[in-house]
Amino acid sequence: MEISTELVTKLVVLATALVGLYKVAGADVHDPMGERIREAIGIVIVPAAMLVLLWLFTSVLPSITIYEPTPINHEADDAEQMLAITERFWKQDMRQDALRLTIEHALATGRYDIAVKAAADLNPTGPADDVRMRAVKALAEKQKHSLP
């Protein structure tokens, strides 16, 4: 299961807020306000550093490292070309949409191998089983019609 950066960010912010509220609410009423603020800042520094590292690893490093996606073979059929193109998407939501289009085209044209490969990259992975079942049913239906 692949966890998106957005989900991790939201969870870290939620945890930070909860811990910060707990610490500030538990502070003694007689403590000066500066002490409460220092405690709250101390709580926020660690998750903020984690968010910076998360951003660094997801945004900056992939652009620095050399990534060679699958080359697009112009002689390949449409389903194979569509699958190769989906690897080049940077935005995850667009990549998922492209994978779904690739799956539909591959199933319609009988390229079940491409449909299963594309389904493996779907996020969340639950719909991948649906695609595999559709491919199996299509193959079973094809086999039923080819019998004398």
XYZ file of N, CA, C and O in Angstrom:
592
model
N 0.840 -1.179 0.000
C 0.000 0.000 0.000
C 0.882 1.238 0.000
O 1.792 1.358 0.796
N 0.596 2.135 -0.877
C 1.379 3.354 -0.999
C 0.655 4.482 -0.268
O -0.525 4.706 -0.472
N 1.375 5.156 0.601
C 0.799 6.263 1.358
C 1.242 7.553 0.705
O 2.425 7.762 0.467
N 0.283 8.422 0.417
C 0.612 9.661 -0.273
C 1.274 10.656 0.676
O 1.101 10.604 1.889
N 2.018 11.572 0.103
C 2.690 12.617 0.870
C 1.672 13.495 1.573
O 1.883 13.904 2.720
N 0.565 13.742 0.905
C -0.471 14.594 1.486
C -1.044 13.964 2.756
O -1.250 14.647 3.761
N -1.270 12.655 2.741
C -1.801 11.971 3.912
C -0.807 12.013 5.064
O -1.175 12.292 6.210
N 0.458 11.773 4.781
C 1.490 11.816 5.821
C 1.566 13.215 6.423
O 1.650 13.382 7.643
N 1.509 14.227 5.574
C 1.563 15.607 6.056
C 0.396 15.897 6.981
O 0.568 16.480 8.057
N -0.795 15.489 6.587
C -1.983 15.728 7.418
C -1.875 15.002 8.755
O -2.244 15.547 9.800
N -1.361 13.772 8.744
C -1.224 13.020 9.996
C -0.202 13.668 10.924
O -0.413 13.743 12.138
N 0.914 14.140 10.367
C 1.933 14.791 11.184
C 1.389 16.086 11.775
O 1.601 16.383 12.961
N 0.669 16.854 10.983
C 0.089 18.105 11.481
C -0.940 17.819 12.568
O -0.967 18.502 13.606
N -1.757 16.800 12.380
C -2.750 16.435 13.393
C -2.073 15.992 14.687
O -2.451 16.429 15.778
N -1.059 15.148 14.579
C -0.347 14.692 15.776
C 0.324 15.858 16.489
O 0.295 15.948 17.724
N 0.905 16.756 15.723
C 1.553 17.927 16.314
C 0.544 18.791 17.052
O 0.802 19.243 18.169
N -0.594 19.005 16.435
C -1.625 19.826 17.072
C -2.121 19.185 18.356
O -2.296 19.865 19.382
N -2.337 17.875 18.326
C -2.831 17.187 19.523
C -1.814 17.229 20.664
O -2.161 17.510 21.816
N -0.556 16.961 20.345
C 0.483 16.994 21.379
C 0.663 18.414 21.893
O 0.800 18.644 23.106
N 0.647 19.380 20.994
C 0.786 20.778 21.407
C -0.349 21.223 22.307
O -0.126 21.881 23.333
N -1.556 20.858 21.964
C -2.696 21.213 22.806
C -2.600 20.545 24.172
O -2.908 21.149 25.203
N -2.170 19.297 24.168
C -2.030 18.591 25.441
C -0.981 19.263 26.323
O -1.201 19.473 27.515
N 0.157 19.612 25.726
C 1.229 20.241 26.506
C 0.819 21.619 27.019
O 1.068 21.955 28.165
N 0.218 22.417 26.156
C -0.167 23.770 26.563
C -1.298 23.708 27.582
O -1.312 24.459 28.560
N -2.233 22.794 27.414
C -3.332 22.678 28.372
C -2.833 22.161 29.713
O -3.388 22.504 30.762
N -1.767 21.359 29.693
C -1.248 20.809 30.938
C -0.270 21.735 31.641
O 0.205 21.438 32.737
N 0.048 22.869 31.040
C 0.999 23.797 31.664
C 0.371 24.428 32.906
O -0.828 24.668 32.964
N 1.193 24.696 33.872
C 0.733 25.318 35.111
C 0.276 26.746 34.820
O 0.905 27.475 34.060
N -0.818 27.147 35.441
C -1.387 28.466 35.202
C -0.421 29.560 35.653
O -0.393 30.646 35.088
N 0.401 29.282 36.629
C 1.309 30.285 37.166
C 2.591 30.442 36.357
O 3.370 31.347 36.627
N 2.832 29.543 35.368
C 4.003 29.684 34.519
C 3.845 30.916 33.625
O 2.738 31.233 33.184
N 4.923 31.577 33.359
C 4.817 32.718 32.438
C 4.456 32.239 31.029
O 4.738 31.107 30.641
N 3.817 33.089 30.290
C 3.370 32.749 28.942
C 4.548 32.375 28.038
O 4.418 31.511 27.166
N 5.693 32.979 28.218
C 6.877 32.671 27.420
C 7.282 31.213 27.542
O 7.712 30.593 26.566
N 7.145 30.655 28.736
C 7.479 29.246 28.948
C 6.531 28.358 28.152
O 6.955 27.372 27.548
N 5.257 28.692 28.132
C 4.287 27.902 27.362
C 4.602 27.977 25.870
O 4.522 26.973 25.172
N 4.955 29.158 25.422
C 5.258 29.313 24.005
C 6.512 28.529 23.635
O 6.563 27.867 22.603
N 7.536 28.557 24.496
C 8.752 27.784 24.235
C 8.441 26.288 24.188
O 8.997 25.555 23.371
N 7.574 25.821 25.076
C 7.198 24.410 25.058
C 6.474 24.058 23.754
O 6.746 23.025 23.152
N 5.566 24.930 23.342
C 4.826 24.673 22.102
C 5.765 24.676 20.900
O 5.654 23.830 20.008
N 6.714 25.609 20.859
C 7.672 25.662 19.751
C 8.557 24.422 19.756
O 8.867 23.854 18.707
N 8.951 23.976 20.947
C 9.764 22.764 21.054
C 9.035 21.549 20.508
O 9.650 20.651 19.926
N 7.738 21.535 20.666
C 6.939 20.420 20.161
C 6.831 20.491 18.636
O 6.833 19.472 17.953
N 6.759 21.669 18.098
C 6.551 21.847 16.664
C 7.834 21.634 15.859
O 7.783 21.243 14.696
N 8.987 21.833 16.456
C 10.248 21.754 15.712
C 10.481 20.362 15.122
O 10.866 20.244 13.956
N 10.258 19.313 15.882
C 10.528 17.956 15.381
C 9.610 17.603 14.204
O 10.097 17.172 13.147
N 8.281 17.780 14.319
C 7.453 17.477 13.136
C 7.757 18.392 11.951
O 7.687 17.959 10.802
N 8.103 19.640 12.216
C 8.453 20.539 11.113
C 9.699 20.031 10.396
O 9.772 20.054 9.159
N 10.672 19.555 11.154
C 11.869 18.985 10.541
C 11.521 17.740 9.727
O 12.059 17.525 8.640
N 10.588 16.941 10.234
C 10.151 15.760 9.499
C 9.467 16.159 8.194
O 9.681 15.528 7.155
N 8.648 17.206 8.238
C 7.979 17.668 7.028
C 8.984 18.182 5.998
O 8.843 17.939 4.805
N 9.999 18.881 6.465
C 11.033 19.375 5.558
C 11.770 18.200 4.918
O 12.025 18.202 3.706
N 12.108 17.198 5.704
C 12.783 16.024 5.149
C 11.872 15.275 4.178
O 12.321 14.807 3.126
N 10.591 15.159 4.513
C 9.629 14.507 3.632
C 9.550 15.249 2.299
O 9.583 14.634 1.236
N 9.471 16.573 2.361
C 9.435 17.372 1.141
C 10.730 17.187 0.348
O 10.696 17.050 -0.871
N 11.842 17.167 1.060
C 13.129 17.007 0.400
C 13.198 15.690 -0.361
O 13.605 15.638 -1.518
N 12.781 14.606 0.287
C 12.879 13.293 -0.336
C 11.860 13.085 -1.445
O 12.091 12.303 -2.365
N 10.697 13.741 -1.367
C 9.675 13.524 -2.391
C 9.733 14.519 -3.531
O 9.285 14.220 -4.630
N 10.257 15.701 -3.306
C 10.235 16.727 -4.347
C 11.611 17.015 -4.933
O 11.773 17.065 -6.147
N 12.572 17.221 -4.091
C 13.878 17.674 -4.575
C 14.733 16.512 -5.074
O 15.270 16.579 -6.178
N 14.864 15.456 -4.298
C 15.753 14.360 -4.686
C 15.348 13.655 -5.976
O 16.216 13.335 -6.787
N 14.049 13.392 -6.220
C 13.716 12.756 -7.504
C 14.113 13.597 -8.711
O 14.445 13.059 -9.766
N 14.095 14.912 -8.567
C 14.488 15.739 -9.703
C 16.011 15.766 -9.871
O 16.503 16.056 -10.951
N 16.740 15.460 -8.813
C 18.194 15.435 -8.887
C 18.686 14.092 -9.423
O 19.585 14.032 -10.245
N 18.076 13.006 -8.948
C 18.515 11.680 -9.379
C 18.134 11.459 -10.836
O 17.165 12.004 -11.335
N 18.916 10.654 -11.489
C 18.658 10.361 -12.888
C 17.683 9.197 -12.952
O 17.971 8.097 -12.481
N 16.509 9.480 -13.488
C 15.470 8.456 -13.629
C 15.175 8.295 -15.105
O 14.820 9.252 -15.780
N 15.344 7.120 -15.578
C 15.115 6.836 -16.990
C 13.848 6.002 -17.111
O 13.863 4.796 -16.861
N 12.715 6.639 -17.457
C 11.487 5.856 -17.605
C 11.565 4.951 -18.830
O 12.443 5.104 -19.679
N 10.646 4.032 -18.891
C 10.601 3.115 -20.013
C 10.474 3.907 -21.308
O 9.599 4.767 -21.425
N 11.335 3.648 -22.265
C 11.213 4.377 -23.529
C 9.923 3.988 -24.247
O 9.441 2.863 -24.108
N 9.386 4.917 -24.988
C 8.153 4.658 -25.723
C 8.530 4.075 -27.082
O 9.182 4.727 -27.890
N 8.119 2.856 -27.293
C 8.388 2.156 -28.545
C 7.288 2.527 -29.534
O 6.126 2.201 -29.337
N 7.660 3.210 -30.590
C 6.680 3.681 -31.569
C 6.068 2.547 -32.385
O 5.025 2.730 -33.000
N 6.706 1.400 -32.372
C 6.175 0.258 -33.099
C 5.254 -0.599 -32.239
O 4.611 -1.504 -32.745
N 5.188 -0.316 -30.949
C 4.333 -1.077 -30.047
C 2.874 -0.683 -30.265
O 2.580 0.376 -30.834
N 1.972 -1.539 -29.791
C 0.563 -1.183 -29.935
C 0.187 -0.079 -28.949
O 0.983 0.320 -28.101
N -1.025 0.414 -29.089
C -1.469 1.562 -28.292
C -1.420 1.293 -26.790
O -1.025 2.161 -26.016
N -1.822 0.103 -26.372
C -1.852 -0.202 -24.935
C -0.449 -0.152 -24.333
O -0.256 0.379 -23.240
N 0.537 -0.692 -25.045
C 1.919 -0.653 -24.553
C 2.443 0.779 -24.497
O 3.130 1.163 -23.547
N 2.124 1.576 -25.495
C 2.556 2.968 -25.493
C 1.891 3.739 -24.357
O 2.532 4.551 -23.690
N 0.612 3.474 -24.122
C -0.097 4.161 -23.037
C 0.542 3.820 -21.688
O 0.723 4.705 -20.845
N 0.902 2.550 -21.496
C 1.532 2.151 -20.240
C 2.874 2.835 -20.061
O 3.210 3.306 -18.970
N 3.649 2.942 -21.123
C 4.953 3.617 -21.043
C 4.771 5.104 -20.732
O 5.554 5.695 -19.975
N 3.738 5.700 -21.278
C 3.490 7.124 -21.031
C 3.091 7.364 -19.586
O 3.486 8.364 -18.982
N 2.341 6.446 -18.977
C 1.898 6.653 -17.596
C 3.079 6.747 -16.629
O 2.971 7.409 -15.597
N 4.190 6.121 -16.955
C 5.362 6.189 -16.080
C 5.984 7.573 -16.064
O 6.755 7.892 -15.175
N 5.668 8.383 -17.029
C 6.273 9.703 -17.145
C 5.501 10.796 -16.414
O 5.960 11.926 -16.347
N 4.330 10.481 -15.877
C 3.544 11.486 -15.157
C 4.187 11.801 -13.825
O 4.594 10.911 -13.080
N 4.269 13.075 -13.504
C 4.813 13.513 -12.221
C 3.695 13.590 -11.191
O 3.852 13.175 -10.052
N 2.542 14.129 -11.596
C 1.414 14.286 -10.674
C 0.701 12.940 -10.517
O 0.305 12.307 -11.492
N 0.560 12.510 -9.281
C 0.012 11.200 -8.990
C -1.448 11.063 -9.441
O -1.837 10.009 -9.941
N -2.259 12.104 -9.286
C -3.664 11.988 -9.675
C -3.808 11.829 -11.192
O -4.636 11.056 -11.672
N -2.975 12.543 -11.945
C -3.008 12.391 -13.402
C -2.505 11.009 -13.810
O -3.039 10.395 -14.740
N -1.509 10.512 -13.103
C -0.977 9.174 -13.404
C -2.041 8.112 -13.154
O -2.201 7.184 -13.948
N -2.796 8.263 -12.064
C -3.848 7.298 -11.761
C -4.944 7.334 -12.825
O -5.459 6.292 -13.237
N -5.303 8.534 -13.282
C -6.299 8.650 -14.355
C -5.790 7.991 -15.631
O -6.535 7.280 -16.317
N -4.525 8.221 -15.960
C -3.934 7.616 -17.156
C -3.884 6.095 -17.032
O -4.116 5.377 -18.020
N -3.594 5.599 -15.840
C -3.586 4.142 -15.636
C -4.971 3.553 -15.860
O -5.119 2.496 -16.481
N -6.002 4.245 -15.365
C -7.372 3.746 -15.556
C -7.741 3.719 -17.048
O -8.366 2.769 -17.520
N -7.365 4.770 -17.774
C -7.622 4.797 -19.218
C -6.864 3.678 -19.926
O -7.393 3.027 -20.840
N -5.632 3.452 -19.512
C -4.822 2.379 -20.094
C -5.465 1.028 -19.838
O -5.538 0.179 -20.740
N -5.957 0.827 -18.629
C -6.604 -0.448 -18.277
C -7.836 -0.669 -19.136
O -8.042 -1.758 -19.693
N -8.674 0.355 -19.263
C -9.898 0.218 -20.067
C -9.555 -0.104 -21.524
O -10.171 -0.977 -22.135
N -8.572 0.596 -22.075
C -8.172 0.345 -23.467
C -7.588 -1.063 -23.614
O -7.905 -1.771 -24.587
N -6.749 -1.454 -22.674
C -6.123 -2.778 -22.758
C -7.158 -3.891 -22.656
O -7.082 -4.882 -23.394
N -8.133 -3.735 -21.772
C -9.174 -4.759 -21.654
C -10.035 -4.803 -22.916
O -10.429 -5.881 -23.368
N -10.318 -3.635 -23.495
C -11.151 -3.587 -24.694
C -10.447 -4.196 -25.903
O -11.101 -4.763 -26.786
N -9.130 -4.091 -25.948
C -8.379 -4.611 -27.093
C -7.786 -5.996 -26.851
O -7.057 -6.511 -27.695
N -8.056 -6.575 -25.686
C -7.558 -7.923 -25.406
C -6.124 -7.981 -24.928
O -5.524 -9.048 -24.907
N -5.554 -6.866 -24.541
C -4.182 -6.844 -24.005
C -4.258 -6.974 -22.483
O -4.009 -6.038 -21.741
N -4.602 -8.157 -22.013
C -4.804 -8.400 -20.589
C -3.502 -8.271 -19.804
O -3.524 -7.879 -18.642
N -2.383 -8.587 -20.427
C -1.100 -8.447 -19.746
C -0.819 -6.979 -19.405
O -0.365 -6.655 -18.303
N -1.144 -6.083 -20.320
C -0.950 -4.653 -20.079
C -1.926 -4.173 -19.011
O -1.569 -3.377 -18.129
N -3.149 -4.657 -19.046
C -4.143 -4.260 -18.046
C -3.695 -4.657 -16.646
O -3.806 -3.869 -15.697
N -3.138 -5.855 -16.517
C -2.682 -6.320 -15.202
C -1.454 -5.533 -14.744
O -1.337 -5.184 -13.562
N -0.539 -5.216 -15.669
C 0.635 -4.406 -15.301
C 0.209 -3.025 -14.839
O 0.732 -2.502 -13.854
N -0.721 -2.413 -15.554
C -1.194 -1.079 -15.174
C -1.941 -1.131 -13.845
O -1.808 -0.224 -13.018
N -2.698 -2.180 -13.619
C -3.450 -2.314 -12.369
C -2.524 -2.422 -11.170
O -2.869 -1.979 -10.068
N -1.344 -2.988 -11.364
C -0.394 -3.135 -10.253
C 0.068 -1.785 -9.723
O 0.474 -1.683 -8.565
N -0.011 -0.737 -10.545
C 0.421 0.597 -10.123
C -0.709 1.458 -9.587
O -0.482 2.612 -9.231
N -1.927 0.932 -9.552
C -3.056 1.718 -9.045
C -2.893 1.984 -7.556
O -2.351 1.168 -6.822
N -3.373 3.124 -7.135
C -3.309 3.498 -5.724
C -4.677 3.997 -5.315
O -5.157 4.958 -5.892
N -5.367 3.387 -4.377
C -4.992 2.231 -3.573
C -5.003 0.957 -4.415
O -5.534 0.944 -5.519
N -4.461 -0.101 -3.868
C -4.274 -1.323 -4.637
C -5.537 -2.165 -4.753
O -5.544 -3.124 -5.512
N -6.587 -1.840 -4.032
C -7.831 -2.607 -4.078
C -8.415 -2.764 -5.463
O -8.816 -3.864 -5.859
N -8.504 -1.691 -6.264
C -9.063 -1.834 -7.609
C -8.254 -2.750 -8.526
O -8.768 -3.213 -9.530
N -7.011 -3.026 -8.183
C -6.197 -3.915 -9.013
C -6.824 -5.306 -9.076
O -6.823 -5.945 -10.135
N -7.383 -5.771 -7.973
C -8.045 -7.074 -7.982
C -9.277 -7.059 -8.887
O -9.571 -8.049 -9.553
N -9.995 -5.945 -8.918
C -11.152 -5.825 -9.808
C -10.722 -5.935 -11.269
O -11.384 -6.594 -12.073
N -9.610 -5.301 -11.606
C -9.105 -5.358 -12.977
C -8.694 -6.783 -13.318
O -8.992 -7.288 -14.406
N -8.004 -7.433 -12.398
C -7.590 -8.820 -12.647
C -8.806 -9.725 -12.861
O -8.808 -10.592 -13.744
N -9.850 -9.513 -12.052
C -11.064 -10.321 -12.192
C -11.738 -10.043 -13.534
O -12.218 -10.969 -14.192
N -11.758 -8.783 -13.963
C -12.339 -8.459 -15.276
C -11.554 -9.136 -16.393
O -12.140 -9.633 -17.359
N -10.234 -9.180 -16.266
C -9.411 -9.843 -17.277
C -9.682 -11.345 -17.298
O -9.807 -11.948 -18.371
N -9.790 -11.940 -16.131
C -10.066 -13.380 -16.060
C -11.435 -13.683 -16.650
O -11.598 -14.645 -17.424
N -12.433 -12.867 -16.327
C -13.778 -13.085 -16.876
C -13.779 -12.916 -18.395
O -14.433 -13.681 -19.105
N -13.055 -11.927 -18.897
C -12.993 -11.722 -20.343
C -12.318 -12.909 -21.029
O -12.762 -13.357 -22.093
N -11.256 -13.414 -20.413
C -10.586 -14.584 -20.987
C -11.485 -15.819 -20.932
O -11.511 -16.616 -21.878
N -12.215 -15.973 -19.846
C -13.137 -17.108 -19.729
C -14.252 -17.003 -20.767
O -14.630 -18.004 -21.390
N -14.771 -15.801 -20.973
C -15.812 -15.585 -21.971
C -15.272 -15.847 -23.379
O -15.938 -16.458 -24.206
N -14.049 -15.416 -23.630
C -13.398 -15.640 -24.919
C -13.226 -17.141 -25.162
O -13.457 -17.631 -26.259
N -12.817 -17.868 -24.128
C -12.633 -19.312 -24.229
C -13.971 -20.008 -24.490
O -14.037 -20.939 -25.282
N -15.026 -19.546 -23.830
C -16.351 -20.157 -23.987
C -16.850 -20.007 -25.422
O -17.433 -20.916 -25.990
N -16.570 -18.846 -26.032
C -17.029 -18.613 -27.407
C -16.174 -19.333 -28.435
O -16.628 -19.581 -29.539
N -14.950 -19.688 -28.087
C -14.089 -20.359 -29.057
C -14.286 -21.869 -29.069
O -13.813 -22.542 -29.972
N -15.001 -22.412 -28.058
C -15.249 -23.847 -28.019
C -16.302 -24.215 -29.082
O -17.249 -23.457 -29.293
N -16.145 -25.386 -29.713
C -17.125 -25.775 -30.768
C -18.471 -26.156 -30.206
O -18.758 -26.440 -29.172
